[in-house]
Amino acid sequence: IGFSISLSGSGAGAGTEQYRAYEVWREWVNSNGGIYVEEYGKKLPVEFVYYDDASEPARAKSLYEKLILEDKVDLLLAPWGTFIHLAIVPVIEKYKIPVVGNTAGVELSKINELQTKYEFFTYPTPETTAMAYVLLLENIGVKRIAILYAQTDFTVANAKWNKKFIEDRKFADVVVYEGYPLGSTDLKGLLLKVKEANPDAVIVHSYPADAILVTSQMKELDINPNLFVLGVGGQTLAFDQKFDNKTKEGIVVLNTWHPDLHPEAAELYNLYLKKYGHNPPSHAIGLAWVSCITLQKAIEKAGTLDPVKIRDVLATETFQTPFGEVKFENQVNVKG
């Protein structure tokens, strides 16, 4: 099974955790003899072929083609991040190999535009995650909100839907709404605008590196809203190790699972901790396992390594996982 993953670049904090979760799943599967494939009448152990895509979509696209044409992998796992998931769509469509996505939230309109038959999305759409933010803000009585976002597909979409839902529900004013380039190294100018606007809440639709940057510079500029919400990055080990508990107190981060809420996933999480040591139960870990287990069950149901037949199973069947049911309709998980 092949994949590229962000072990360096802007997504390294979460990409490394996703890679490690893949390794834990592989070892877990192999400790049970592998994946049973009826066509061969036995369980087959899982081996990985992978490369660091440096968080660069174009590099990932070429690496997936290399995995298929040169490394001759049987199947594929997903890269890290929405913008890299989107970059590999032309490759997997061309060679007809399915990918069960994980760390990718894509708008329904974008999925329809892609017309993909081979990429499946387990993560909620931005419309769904944006509403979760808005309900939190509304329920605690926030009145003035600043929304910042990295300029990538996922974060732009989340910010857009945040703003729309807040304006539709008319419970608060959006006093700052601005994006910044992914990879920025100084956001003080933008943050001074936030400080001047004096919002009750600051939402930052972030990635790992800028989550750390924004938090550091907000602390330096003494910006301390009643509610500070981070997107991707705040739940990673890199973030946890960067800041003391006083700084982290009161920061809310986006996540999709927790071993206390998903007891069946605790086995994998404990294996992760045994192998790699302390790590917050970040979104990248749980989402990686959802995608791996879904692919594993699709292989078992298809009874073959034929990627087209596995794709057909993914498109029609319902899969039981430690994180709940997975059922794809129009390439999107409608259960999770």
Short mmCIF file of N, CA and C in Angstrom, two decimals, residues 24-25 27-29 31-32 257 259-260 262-275 289 293 322-323:
data_model
loop_
_atom_site.label_atom_id
_atom_site.label_comp_id
_atom_site.label_asym_id
_atom_site.label_seq_id
_atom_site.Cartn_x
_atom_site.Cartn_y
_atom_site.Cartn_z
N VAL A 24 0.78 2.31 13.16
CA VAL A 24 0.13 1.56 14.24
C VAL A 24 -0.92 0.62 13.67
N TRP A 25 -1.70 1.11 12.70
CA TRP A 25 -2.71 0.25 12.05
C TRP A 25 -2.04 -0.91 11.34
N GLU A 27 0.85 -2.37 11.92
CA GLU A 27 1.37 -3.35 12.87
C GLU A 27 0.24 -4.12 13.55
N TRP A 28 -0.86 -3.42 13.82
CA TRP A 28 -2.04 -4.05 14.44
C TRP A 28 -2.64 -5.10 13.51
N VAL A 29 -2.80 -4.74 12.24
CA VAL A 29 -3.33 -5.68 11.25
C VAL A 29 -2.40 -6.88 11.11
N SER A 31 -0.25 -8.05 13.21
CA SER A 31 -0.20 -8.88 14.42
C SER A 31 -1.33 -9.90 14.43
N ASN A 32 -2.36 -9.62 13.64
CA ASN A 32 -3.48 -10.55 13.49
C ASN A 32 -3.39 -11.35 12.19
N TRP A 257 -12.81 12.95 17.36
CA TRP A 257 -12.90 11.73 18.14
C TRP A 257 -12.13 11.89 19.44
N PRO A 259 -10.71 8.85 22.68
CA PRO A 259 -10.85 7.47 23.17
C PRO A 259 -11.94 7.33 24.24
N ASP A 260 -12.22 8.40 24.97
CA ASP A 260 -13.30 8.32 25.97
C ASP A 260 -14.67 8.26 25.32
N HIS A 262 -15.02 7.04 22.08
CA HIS A 262 -14.97 5.90 21.16
C HIS A 262 -14.14 4.79 21.81
N PRO A 263 -14.74 4.08 22.78
CA PRO A 263 -13.98 3.09 23.56
C PRO A 263 -13.30 2.03 22.70
N GLU A 264 -13.91 1.65 21.58
CA GLU A 264 -13.31 0.62 20.73
C GLU A 264 -12.01 1.11 20.09
N ALA A 265 -11.86 2.43 20.00
CA ALA A 265 -10.63 2.98 19.43
C ALA A 265 -9.50 3.05 20.46
N ALA A 266 -9.83 2.82 21.73
CA ALA A 266 -8.82 2.93 22.78
C ALA A 266 -7.69 1.93 22.58
N GLU A 267 -7.99 0.75 22.02
CA GLU A 267 -6.95 -0.24 21.78
C GLU A 267 -5.88 0.31 20.85
N LEU A 268 -6.31 0.92 19.74
CA LEU A 268 -5.35 1.50 18.81
C LEU A 268 -4.60 2.68 19.44
N TYR A 269 -5.32 3.50 20.19
CA TYR A 269 -4.70 4.66 20.82
C TYR A 269 -3.64 4.22 21.82
N ASN A 270 -3.94 3.18 22.59
CA ASN A 270 -2.96 2.68 23.56
C ASN A 270 -1.73 2.10 22.85
N LEU A 271 -1.94 1.45 21.70
CA LEU A 271 -0.81 0.96 20.91
C LEU A 271 0.03 2.13 20.40
N TYR A 272 -0.65 3.22 20.00
CA TYR A 272 0.05 4.42 19.54
C TYR A 272 0.93 4.97 20.66
N LEU A 273 0.34 5.10 21.87
CA LEU A 273 1.08 5.65 22.99
C LEU A 273 2.27 4.75 23.37
N LYS A 274 2.07 3.44 23.29
CA LYS A 274 3.15 2.51 23.60
C LYS A 274 4.30 2.65 22.62
N LYS A 275 3.98 2.87 21.35
CA LYS A 275 5.00 2.95 20.31
C LYS A 275 5.68 4.32 20.27
N TRP A 289 -7.08 6.27 11.18
CA TRP A 289 -7.58 4.93 11.49
C TRP A 289 -8.93 4.65 10.83
N ILE A 293 -9.18 1.42 8.38
CA ILE A 293 -10.11 0.34 8.72
C ILE A 293 -11.20 0.22 7.66
N PRO A 322 -14.47 1.38 14.71
CA PRO A 322 -14.48 1.83 16.11
C PRO A 322 -14.99 3.27 16.27
N PHE A 323 -15.12 4.00 15.18
CA PHE A 323 -15.55 5.40 15.22
C PHE A 323 -16.99 5.55 14.72
#
